Each structure stands twice: as C-alpha cells, then as structure tokens.
CSV table of C-alpha atoms and ligand atoms in Angstrom, one decimal:
chain,number,residue,atom,x,y,z
G,1,MET,CA,-27.2,-19.2,-41.2
G,2,SER,CA,-24.0,-19.9,-43.0
G,3,SER,CA,-23.0,-22.7,-40.4
G,4,GLU,CA,-26.2,-24.2,-41.0
G,5,ARG,CA,-25.6,-24.5,-44.6
G,6,GLU,CA,-22.2,-26.0,-43.8
G,7,SER,CA,-23.7,-28.4,-41.3
G,8,THR,CA,-26.2,-29.7,-44.3
G,9,GLN,CA,-23.4,-30.0,-46.9
G,10,ALA,CA,-21.2,-31.6,-44.3
G,11,VAL,CA,-24.5,-34.8,-43.8
G,12,LYS,CA,-24.7,-34.6,-47.7
G,13,THR,CA,-21.0,-35.4,-48.1
G,14,GLN,CA,-21.2,-38.1,-45.4
G,15,SER,CA,-23.9,-39.9,-47.1
G,16,ARG,CA,-21.9,-40.0,-50.4
G,17,GLN,CA,-18.7,-40.9,-48.4
G,18,TRP,CA,-17.7,-44.7,-48.5
G,19,ARG,CA,-17.6,-45.2,-44.7
G,20,GLY,CA,-14.8,-47.9,-44.4
G,21,VAL,CA,-14.7,-51.4,-44.0
G,22,LEU,CA,-16.4,-52.0,-40.6
G,23,ARG,CA,-18.8,-49.9,-41.1
G,24,GLU,CA,-19.9,-50.8,-44.6
G,25,TYR,CA,-19.8,-54.7,-43.5
G,26,ALA,CA,-20.7,-53.9,-40.0
G,27,ASP,CA,-23.3,-56.9,-40.0
G,28,ARG,CA,-20.9,-59.2,-41.2
G,29,LEU,CA,-17.7,-58.7,-39.2
G,30,ASN,CA,-17.1,-59.6,-35.6
G,31,ILE,CA,-17.6,-56.1,-34.1
G,32,THR,CA,-20.5,-54.7,-31.9
G,33,ASP,CA,-21.7,-51.5,-30.9
G,34,ALA,CA,-19.1,-51.4,-28.2
G,35,THR,CA,-16.0,-51.8,-30.6
G,36,PRO,CA,-14.4,-48.3,-31.3
G,37,ILE,CA,-14.5,-47.9,-35.2
G,38,ILE,CA,-10.7,-46.6,-36.1
G,39,THR,CA,-10.9,-45.9,-40.1
G,40,LEU,CA,-9.3,-43.9,-42.4
G,41,GLY,CA,-11.9,-44.9,-45.0
G,42,GLU,CA,-10.4,-47.7,-46.3
G,43,GLY,CA,-11.8,-50.4,-48.9
G,44,GLY,CA,-14.3,-49.4,-51.6
G,45,THR,CA,-11.4,-49.6,-54.0
G,46,PRO,CA,-12.3,-49.6,-57.9
G,47,LEU,CA,-12.6,-53.2,-59.7
G,48,ILE,CA,-11.2,-52.2,-63.1
G,49,PRO,CA,-11.5,-54.1,-66.4
G,50,ALA,CA,-8.2,-54.9,-68.3
G,51,PRO,CA,-8.9,-54.9,-71.8
G,52,ALA,CA,-5.1,-55.0,-72.8
G,53,LEU,CA,-5.0,-58.2,-70.4
G,54,SER,CA,-8.0,-60.0,-71.7
G,55,LYS,CA,-6.6,-59.5,-75.5
G,56,ARG,CA,-3.3,-61.3,-74.1
G,57,THR,CA,-5.1,-63.8,-72.3
G,58,GLY,CA,-8.4,-64.8,-74.1
G,59,ALA,CA,-10.1,-64.3,-70.5
G,60,LYS,CA,-12.4,-61.4,-68.8
G,61,VAL,CA,-9.8,-59.7,-66.9
G,62,TRP,CA,-10.2,-57.2,-64.1
G,63,ILE,CA,-8.1,-55.3,-61.6
G,64,LYS,CA,-8.8,-55.0,-58.0
G,65,TYR,CA,-6.6,-51.7,-57.6
G,66,GLU,CA,-5.8,-52.0,-53.7
G,67,GLY,CA,-3.0,-49.7,-54.0
G,68,MET,CA,-6.4,-46.9,-53.8
G,69,ASN,CA,-6.5,-47.8,-50.2
G,70,PRO,CA,-5.1,-45.1,-47.9
G,71,THR,CA,-1.7,-46.1,-46.9
G,72,GLY,CA,-1.5,-47.4,-50.5
G,73,SER,CA,-2.0,-51.0,-49.9
G,74,PHE,CA,-4.7,-53.6,-48.5
G,75,LYS,CA,-3.3,-53.9,-45.5
G,76,ASP,CA,-5.5,-51.2,-44.5
G,77,ARG,CA,-8.9,-53.8,-44.5
G,78,GLY,CA,-7.1,-55.9,-41.8
G,79,MET,CA,-5.6,-52.9,-39.9
G,80,THR,CA,-8.9,-51.1,-39.7
G,81,MET,CA,-10.5,-54.4,-37.8
G,82,ALA,CA,-7.2,-55.1,-35.6
G,83,ILE,CA,-6.7,-51.6,-34.3
G,84,SER,CA,-10.2,-51.1,-33.5
G,85,LYS,CA,-10.3,-54.4,-31.8
G,86,ALA,CA,-7.0,-53.7,-30.0
G,87,VAL,CA,-8.3,-50.2,-28.5
G,88,GLU,CA,-11.6,-52.1,-27.8
G,89,ASP,CA,-9.6,-54.5,-25.8
G,90,GLY,CA,-7.7,-51.4,-24.1
G,91,ALA,CA,-4.4,-52.0,-26.1
G,92,LYS,CA,-2.2,-48.9,-25.6
G,93,ALA,CA,0.8,-50.3,-28.0
G,94,VAL,CA,0.6,-52.6,-31.1
G,95,ILE,CA,3.4,-54.4,-33.1
G,96,CYS,CA,3.9,-55.5,-35.8
G,97,ALA,CA,6.9,-57.4,-38.4
G,98,SER,CA,6.5,-56.1,-41.8
G,99,THR,CA,8.0,-56.1,-45.3
G,100,GLY,CA,6.8,-52.7,-45.3
G,101,ASN,CA,3.3,-52.2,-45.9
G,102,THR,CA,1.8,-53.8,-42.6
G,103,SER,CA,4.1,-51.4,-40.8
G,104,ALA,CA,2.8,-48.6,-43.0
G,105,SER,CA,-0.5,-49.3,-42.1
G,106,ALA,CA,-0.4,-50.2,-38.4
G,107,ALA,CA,1.6,-46.7,-37.8
G,108,ALA,CA,-1.0,-44.8,-39.8
G,109,TYR,CA,-4.2,-46.7,-38.0
G,110,ALA,CA,-2.4,-46.7,-34.7
G,111,THR,CA,-1.8,-43.0,-34.8
G,112,HIS,CA,-5.3,-42.1,-35.5
G,113,ALA,CA,-6.6,-44.2,-32.4
G,114,GLY,CA,-3.9,-42.2,-30.5
G,115,ILE,CA,-2.0,-45.4,-29.5
G,116,LEU,CA,1.8,-46.5,-30.1
G,117,ALA,CA,3.0,-48.8,-33.3
G,118,VAL,CA,5.8,-50.7,-32.8
G,119,VAL,CA,7.3,-52.3,-35.9
G,120,LEU,CA,10.3,-54.5,-36.7
G,121,VAL,CA,11.0,-54.3,-40.5
G,122,PRO,CA,14.6,-56.3,-41.7
G,123,GLU,CA,17.1,-53.8,-42.0
G,124,GLY,CA,17.8,-52.6,-45.6
G,125,LYS,CA,15.0,-54.6,-47.3
G,126,ILE,CA,11.9,-52.6,-47.2
G,127,ALA,CA,11.2,-49.9,-49.8
G,128,LEU,CA,12.0,-46.2,-49.1
G,129,GLY,CA,8.2,-45.2,-49.6
G,130,LYS,CA,7.1,-47.6,-47.0
G,131,LEU,CA,10.1,-47.0,-44.5
G,132,SER,CA,9.0,-43.5,-44.9
G,133,GLN,CA,5.4,-43.6,-44.2
G,134,ALA,CA,6.0,-45.8,-40.5
G,135,ILE,CA,8.5,-42.9,-40.0
G,136,ALA,CA,5.8,-40.5,-40.7
G,137,HIS,CA,3.1,-41.7,-38.8
G,138,ASN,CA,5.2,-41.6,-35.4
G,139,ALA,CA,5.7,-45.3,-35.2
G,140,GLN,CA,8.6,-46.6,-33.3
G,141,LEU,CA,10.4,-48.2,-36.4
G,142,LEU,CA,13.2,-50.8,-35.3
G,143,GLN,CA,15.5,-52.4,-38.3
G,144,VAL,CA,16.4,-55.9,-37.3
G,145,GLN,CA,19.8,-57.4,-38.8
G,146,GLY,CA,17.8,-60.5,-39.9
G,147,ASN,CA,14.7,-61.5,-42.3
G,148,PHE,CA,11.0,-60.6,-42.0
G,149,ASP,CA,10.8,-64.4,-40.8
G,150,ASP,CA,13.2,-63.4,-37.8
G,151,CYS,CA,10.9,-60.1,-37.2
G,152,LEU,CA,7.9,-62.2,-37.3
G,153,ASP,CA,9.2,-64.5,-34.5
G,154,ILE,CA,10.4,-61.2,-32.3
G,155,ALA,CA,7.1,-59.7,-32.7
G,156,ARG,CA,5.5,-62.7,-31.5
G,157,ASP,CA,7.8,-63.3,-28.6
G,158,LEU,CA,7.4,-59.6,-27.2
G,159,SER,CA,3.6,-59.9,-27.8
G,160,ALA,CA,3.2,-63.0,-25.9
G,161,ASN,CA,5.2,-61.6,-22.8
G,162,TYR,CA,5.1,-57.8,-22.8
G,163,PRO,CA,2.2,-55.2,-23.1
G,164,VAL,CA,2.3,-54.9,-26.7
G,165,HIS,CA,-0.7,-56.6,-29.0
G,166,LEU,CA,0.3,-58.1,-32.2
G,167,VAL,CA,-1.2,-56.8,-35.1
G,168,ASN,CA,0.4,-59.4,-37.6
G,169,SER,CA,-1.9,-61.5,-39.8
G,170,VAL,CA,-1.7,-64.1,-37.3
G,171,ASN,CA,-4.4,-62.1,-35.5
G,172,PRO,CA,-7.4,-63.6,-36.8
G,173,ASP,CA,-9.2,-60.2,-36.8
G,174,ARG,CA,-6.8,-59.3,-39.8
G,175,ILE,CA,-7.9,-61.7,-41.9
G,176,GLU,CA,-11.7,-60.9,-41.1
G,177,GLY,CA,-10.9,-57.1,-42.2
G,178,GLN,CA,-9.5,-58.3,-45.4
G,179,LYS,CA,-12.0,-60.6,-46.5
G,180,THR,CA,-14.0,-57.8,-47.5
G,181,ALA,CA,-12.3,-56.9,-51.0
G,182,ALA,CA,-14.3,-60.4,-51.9
G,183,PHE,CA,-17.6,-59.0,-50.7
G,184,GLU,CA,-16.7,-55.9,-53.2
G,185,VAL,CA,-16.0,-57.8,-56.0
G,186,VAL,CA,-19.3,-59.9,-55.8
G,187,GLU,CA,-20.8,-56.8,-55.7
G,188,VAL,CA,-19.3,-55.5,-59.2
G,189,LEU,CA,-19.3,-58.6,-60.8
G,190,GLU,CA,-23.0,-60.1,-59.3
G,191,ASP,CA,-21.2,-63.6,-58.7
G,192,ALA,CA,-17.6,-64.8,-57.9
G,193,PRO,CA,-15.3,-64.7,-60.7
G,194,ASP,CA,-14.0,-68.1,-62.1
G,195,ILE,CA,-10.6,-67.3,-61.1
G,196,HIS,CA,-9.2,-65.0,-58.5
G,197,ILE,CA,-5.3,-64.6,-58.2
G,198,VAL,CA,-3.2,-62.8,-55.5
G,199,PRO,CA,0.5,-62.3,-54.8
G,200,VAL,CA,1.7,-64.8,-51.8
G,201,GLY,CA,3.8,-63.7,-48.9
G,202,ASN,CA,2.5,-64.8,-45.3
G,203,ALA,CA,-0.8,-66.2,-47.4
G,204,GLY,CA,-3.0,-64.1,-45.2
G,205,ASN,CA,-5.0,-62.4,-48.4
G,206,TYR,CA,-5.2,-65.7,-50.1
G,207,THR,CA,-6.9,-67.1,-47.1
G,208,ALA,CA,-8.8,-63.7,-46.7
G,209,TYR,CA,-10.3,-63.9,-50.1
G,210,THR,CA,-11.3,-67.4,-49.8
G,211,ARG,CA,-13.2,-67.0,-46.6
G,212,GLY,CA,-15.1,-63.9,-48.3
G,213,TYR,CA,-16.0,-65.6,-51.1
G,214,THR,CA,-16.9,-68.7,-48.8
G,215,GLU,CA,-19.3,-66.3,-46.9
G,216,GLU,CA,-20.9,-64.9,-50.1
G,217,LEU,CA,-21.3,-68.2,-51.4
G,218,GLU,CA,-23.2,-69.5,-48.2
G,219,ARG,CA,-25.5,-66.4,-48.1
G,220,GLY,CA,-26.6,-66.9,-51.6
G,221,ALA,CA,-25.0,-63.9,-53.3
G,222,THR,CA,-23.1,-66.3,-55.5
G,223,THR,CA,-23.1,-69.3,-57.4
G,224,LYS,CA,-19.7,-70.8,-56.9
G,225,LEU,CA,-16.1,-70.2,-55.2
G,226,PRO,CA,-13.6,-69.2,-57.6
G,227,ARG,CA,-10.4,-71.2,-58.0
G,228,MET,CA,-7.7,-69.4,-55.6
G,229,PHE,CA,-4.5,-68.6,-57.6
G,230,GLY,CA,-1.7,-67.6,-55.2
G,231,PHE,CA,2.0,-66.8,-56.8
G,232,GLN,CA,5.2,-66.8,-54.8
G,233,ALA,CA,8.7,-65.0,-56.0
G,234,ALA,CA,10.7,-68.1,-57.4
G,235,GLY,CA,13.5,-67.4,-54.8
G,236,SER,CA,10.9,-66.7,-51.9
G,237,ALA,CA,8.4,-69.8,-52.9
G,238,PRO,CA,8.4,-72.0,-49.6
G,239,ILE,CA,4.6,-72.8,-50.4
G,240,VAL,CA,5.3,-74.2,-54.0
G,241,LEU,CA,8.4,-76.1,-52.8
G,242,GLY,CA,6.7,-77.9,-49.8
G,243,HIS,CA,9.4,-76.5,-47.3
G,244,ARG,CA,10.7,-73.4,-45.4
G,245,VAL,CA,13.2,-71.2,-47.3
G,246,ASP,CA,16.0,-70.0,-45.0
G,247,HIS,CA,17.2,-67.1,-47.0
G,248,PRO,CA,14.6,-65.8,-49.4
G,249,GLU,CA,15.5,-63.6,-52.2
G,250,THR,CA,13.5,-61.5,-54.6
G,251,ILE,CA,13.1,-57.8,-55.8
G,252,ALA,CA,9.5,-58.3,-54.7
G,253,SER,CA,10.5,-57.1,-51.4
G,254,ALA,CA,7.3,-57.1,-49.7
G,255,ILE,CA,6.6,-61.2,-50.4
G,256,ARG,CA,10.4,-62.0,-49.5
G,257,ILE,CA,8.9,-64.2,-46.8
G,258,GLY,CA,10.6,-68.0,-46.3
G,259,ASN,CA,7.9,-69.3,-43.8
G,260,PRO,CA,4.8,-68.0,-44.2
G,261,ALA,CA,2.4,-67.7,-41.2
G,262,SER,CA,-1.0,-68.8,-43.0
G,263,TRP,CA,0.8,-71.6,-44.6
G,264,ASP,CA,-1.5,-74.4,-43.5
G,265,LEU,CA,-4.9,-71.9,-43.7
G,266,ALA,CA,-3.5,-71.6,-47.2
G,267,LEU,CA,-3.5,-75.0,-48.0
G,268,ALA,CA,-7.0,-75.4,-46.6
G,269,ALA,CA,-8.2,-72.9,-48.6
G,270,GLN,CA,-6.2,-74.3,-52.1
G,271,LYS,CA,-8.3,-77.4,-51.4
G,272,LEU,CA,-11.4,-75.9,-50.8
G,273,THR,CA,-11.1,-73.7,-54.1
G,274,ASN,CA,-9.4,-76.2,-56.2
G,275,GLY,CA,-6.5,-73.3,-56.1
G,276,TYR,CA,-2.9,-73.5,-57.4
G,277,PHE,CA,0.2,-72.1,-55.8
G,278,GLY,CA,2.9,-71.1,-58.3
G,279,ALA,CA,6.4,-69.5,-58.2
G,280,ILE,CA,7.1,-66.7,-60.9
G,281,SER,CA,11.0,-65.7,-61.6
G,282,ASP,CA,11.9,-61.7,-60.7
G,283,ALA,CA,12.6,-61.4,-64.3
G,284,LYS,CA,8.9,-62.0,-65.1
G,285,ILE,CA,7.6,-59.9,-62.0
G,286,LEU,CA,9.3,-57.4,-64.2
G,287,GLU,CA,7.8,-58.0,-67.6
G,288,ALA,CA,4.4,-58.0,-66.1
G,289,TYR,CA,5.4,-54.8,-63.8
G,290,ARG,CA,5.8,-52.9,-67.2
G,291,ILE,CA,2.6,-54.6,-69.1
G,292,LEU,CA,0.2,-53.5,-66.3
G,293,SER,CA,1.8,-49.7,-66.2
G,294,ALA,CA,2.4,-49.2,-69.6
G,295,GLU,CA,-0.8,-51.0,-71.4
G,296,VAL,CA,-3.3,-50.9,-68.8
G,297,GLY,CA,-2.1,-47.5,-67.0
G,298,ILE,CA,-1.9,-49.4,-63.5
G,299,PHE,CA,1.0,-48.7,-61.4
G,300,VAL,CA,1.6,-51.2,-58.7
G,301,GLU,CA,4.6,-52.0,-56.4
G,302,PRO,CA,6.6,-55.2,-58.0
G,303,ALA,CA,5.1,-58.2,-55.7
G,304,SER,CA,1.6,-57.0,-56.9
G,305,ALA,CA,2.8,-57.2,-60.5
G,306,ILE,CA,3.1,-60.9,-59.5
G,307,SER,CA,-0.3,-61.5,-59.9
G,308,VAL,CA,-0.4,-60.3,-63.7
G,309,ALA,CA,2.8,-62.4,-64.3
G,310,GLY,CA,0.7,-65.1,-62.8
G,311,LEU,CA,-2.0,-64.7,-65.2
G,312,LEU,CA,0.0,-64.8,-68.3
G,313,GLU,CA,2.0,-67.9,-67.3
G,314,ARG,CA,-0.8,-69.6,-66.7
G,315,ALA,CA,-2.7,-68.4,-69.9
G,316,GLU,CA,0.5,-69.3,-71.9
G,317,ALA,CA,0.2,-72.9,-70.5
G,318,GLY,CA,-3.3,-73.1,-71.9
G,319,LEU,CA,-4.7,-72.9,-68.3
G,320,ILE,CA,-7.2,-70.1,-68.5
G,321,PRO,CA,-10.2,-71.3,-70.2
G,322,ALA,CA,-11.6,-68.8,-72.9
G,323,GLY,CA,-13.8,-66.1,-71.7
G,324,ALA,CA,-13.3,-67.1,-67.9
G,325,THR,CA,-14.0,-64.3,-65.6
G,326,VAL,CA,-10.6,-63.7,-63.8
G,327,VAL,CA,-9.9,-60.8,-61.0
G,328,LEU,CA,-6.1,-60.3,-60.3
G,329,THR,CA,-5.7,-58.6,-56.8
G,330,VAL,CA,-2.8,-56.0,-57.1
G,331,THR,CA,-1.9,-55.4,-53.2
G,332,GLY,CA,0.3,-52.1,-53.2
G,333,HIS,CA,0.8,-49.0,-55.3
G,334,GLY,CA,3.9,-48.4,-57.4
G,335,LEU,CA,4.6,-45.1,-55.8
G,336,LYS,CA,6.0,-47.0,-52.8
G,337,ASP,CA,8.7,-48.6,-54.5
G,338,PRO,CA,8.8,-46.7,-58.0
G,339,GLN,CA,12.4,-47.2,-58.3
G,340,TRP,CA,11.8,-50.5,-61.1
G,341,ALA,CA,10.1,-48.1,-63.2
G,342,LEU,CA,13.2,-46.3,-64.2
G,343,ARG,CA,14.7,-49.3,-65.4
G,344,THR,CA,14.8,-51.3,-68.7
G,345,ALA,CA,14.0,-54.7,-69.0
G,346,ASP,CA,17.7,-55.4,-69.4
G,347,GLY,CA,18.3,-53.3,-66.0
G,348,ALA,CA,19.9,-49.9,-67.8
G,349,GLU,CA,19.0,-46.9,-66.2
G,350,ILE,CA,16.5,-44.5,-67.9
G,351,THR,CA,17.3,-41.1,-67.8
G,352,PRO,CA,14.6,-38.6,-69.8
G,353,THR,CA,16.0,-36.5,-72.4
G,354,VAL,CA,16.9,-33.0,-71.1
G,355,VAL,CA,16.0,-30.2,-73.5
G,356,PRO,CA,16.4,-26.5,-74.0
G,357,VAL,CA,13.3,-24.0,-73.3
G,358,ASP,CA,13.0,-23.8,-77.1
G,359,THR,CA,9.7,-25.1,-79.0
G,360,ALA,CA,11.2,-25.7,-82.3
G,361,GLU,CA,13.8,-27.6,-80.8
G,362,ILE,CA,11.6,-29.8,-78.4
G,363,ALA,CA,9.2,-30.6,-81.6
G,364,SER,CA,12.4,-31.9,-83.2
G,365,VAL,CA,13.2,-34.2,-80.2
G,366,LEU,CA,9.4,-35.3,-80.5
G,367,GLY,CA,9.4,-36.1,-84.2
G,368,LEU,CA,6.9,-33.5,-85.1
G,369,VAL,CA,6.4,-32.0,-88.1
G,370,LYS,CA,4.9,-28.6,-88.2
G,371,LYS,CA,1.3,-28.2,-89.6
R,1,LIG,N1,1.5,-57.8,-51.7
R,1,LIG,C1,2.1,-56.8,-51.2
R,1,LIG,C2,2.4,-55.7,-51.7
R,1,LIG,C3,2.3,-56.9,-49.6
R,1,LIG,O1,2.9,-56.2,-49.0
R,1,LIG,C4,2.2,-58.3,-49.0
R,1,LIG,C5,2.3,-58.7,-47.8
R,1,LIG,C6,1.5,-59.4,-49.9
R,1,LIG,C7,1.4,-58.9,-51.3
R,1,LIG,C8,1.2,-60.5,-49.6
R,1,LIG,O2,0.3,-60.9,-48.4
R,1,LIG,O3,1.1,-62.1,-46.6
R,1,LIG,O4,-1.2,-61.9,-47.2
R,1,LIG,O5,0.3,-63.2,-48.2
R,1,LIG,N2,3.1,-57.7,-47.1
R,1,LIG,C9,3.4,-58.1,-45.6
R,1,LIG,C10,4.1,-56.8,-45.1
R,1,LIG,C11,3.9,-59.1,-45.0
R,1,LIG,O6,4.7,-56.6,-43.9
R,1,LIG,O7,3.9,-55.5,-45.2
R,1,LIG,P1,0.1,-62.0,-47.6
C-alpha cells in the first residue's frame, strides 16, 4: 500500500518535473530512440525581468539566468547532448580544454554516464569553484603550463590521435544542445527579443543562440531574428580586434581566450542578425557585476556580467532603442568565483564588521533607534 502510494507520488513528481533539454526538445535535436539520454535536468532556467536595468536604459530588459543549470553554467545544455552522443558512439573517455565551466560540466555528465572525463585547464587560471567541481566529479584534471588556447590545441591533437572523444564546442553536438536556450526565451516572450546579448569567449554560445532563433523563425514561432550582441573583455578581444591575441588577459577568467574556436561561425551569425561585437574593460565588467548583484539580485561570475556592461555601454552610446526588448544571458553562477564580491570598486577588501553578542550594541552599530 505504502509502496503503491510512493510510486504514484513519484509519477506525479515526474510529470511536473522539467526533464532536461534532450527530452523537452527531442523533436528539434539530432537524437534518435537509440540515443541514451544522459541528463542532470539542465535547461528550463528562469527568464527574469530586470526593472533596475530597464530603468537605467529605457529598454525592457530580461535576464536569462544560466547559473541555475545543474553545474552552475550554460555549458550543461551542450554537455548533455555531447555526452549522450559520445556514449551512443561507444566512447569510454571524453576530453576538453577549459577555462573552468566546461570542465565542471564535462566532469559531471561523464561521471553520470559512467565514463571518464579528462580535462586540460590553464595552470592557476581557473576559478576555485570550477576546479573543485571537476575534481569532485572525479575528472582526471591536468593543469597545463600554458593558456586556454594551448589547452584546446592539445585536446584537439589528443582526440585526433588517441581514443578520447572531444567535447569542446568545436564538437557540433555542443552548439546543438546550447541552441535550446533560445527556444526557452521564445516560449516566455512569445517572440524573439529585439536584441540578445551574450559574453563571448570561443563564440560557441553566440553561434548557438543564433541557430536557435533562426530555427524558431523558420518554424513560424517568431516574427524576427534578434540582433545578436557579443562582448569580449578588452584584454582578450580577438574578434573585435580582428586578429588573434597571443597573451589574453582579463579578470573574467572564463572568457580569457585569444583564438576563439567558433570565430568563423560567429562572424556568419553576426552578419545574419545584423549583430555587433564589442570590447569592455575589466573595470566596467566589475561595475556591472556589482549593479547586477546589488540592484537586480542576481549573482554571476565576472564573465557573465559583461552582458550587463555591454548593455550599459550601448545604452550610454544611445544605441539601444527606447522600449526595445533586450535579453541578457548571464552564463555562470556567482558562487563559482565569489572573491570579486568582497572588493570595493577601487579594489579594497570588504571585511564585514564583527560585533559582540549584545542586542543593544548591534542596534547601535546598525543605527537603529529603540521604538
Ligand atoms: N561565460 C562563461 C561563464 C563561460 O564559462 C564561457 C566559456 C563563456 C561565457 C563564453 O562562451 O565560449 O561559447 O563564447 N567558457 C569555456 C569553458 C571556454 O571552458 O568553460 P563561449
């Protein structure tokens, strides 16, 4: 009797539970009945109105909060697809180069599938939260004495010559899974936005959103393509500069990339959507990081805040039409790299005040007057 009730409850829960992007969008992805579905329930992330940003810019601003994915970044959408297809192909090990989030995601999905993840990260250059995730999920993590671009070159070499399956976004399955974020935006807005803004590292996500929106337009779910705006950190802005950057630098470690893997695809996407690529200084990234956490209530890692910084920069330049619907993707959770929250705008450390166990004393520190 009780087990019957339990199983009914399980079915009920199941029917209300988001099933991950492969099951939710099975008819719009390149999968078949033979594809094993390796999922941790990714996707279905909130699209949140941001009145504070709307007020600052005169646009209708929404935030697609991708930090709400199972490993805390948008990478999970592409990783469920890439790992599922790798397992379908009989892979026993996958490999990726990463600035942190891809490695956390690959590690989680590979271990869930019962296969090995090998991850190559630039030594000392990835956030502690992300490093911890990959290790917690049992990846074989190697810190390479080079930058991300070196790691990707080696991951490509290894996958071409050894039995390890590449799951970086040069693997088309990644982009395919990531396009589902555009589907979710359209479901909420009932059309495409006028402008969609993303951070750019390898430019895989910029490419993926463009593909998702293109498919929505083709099937008649929307009336237009959004203009795709992508932002790179000023010290790491190869697409904006039009040439490879050999020694990329930025505090936004997730997008410290000098030779984007999806560069050509991104330029095609820019052309198709009448899009734009811009560069943002680290100081402006950190300013936007604080605005988003303190005024909107959304905590992201610095790379994600570049979407906000890009919006503010374009709005200040008078290039965001009044009343336009603008969606900003914020790609990774703030808890992955929280150290930046504990500094003021001019870099001083923030140390919370310590108080004794004394109500009157605490009231006085808070400036409260007794009622
Ligand atoms: N935002 C975050 C938080 C990221 O981790 C990345 C990429 C991007 C934006 C840029 O996306 O590469 O599709 O243009 N991170 C990769 C990684 C490189 O290894 O985790 P992109």
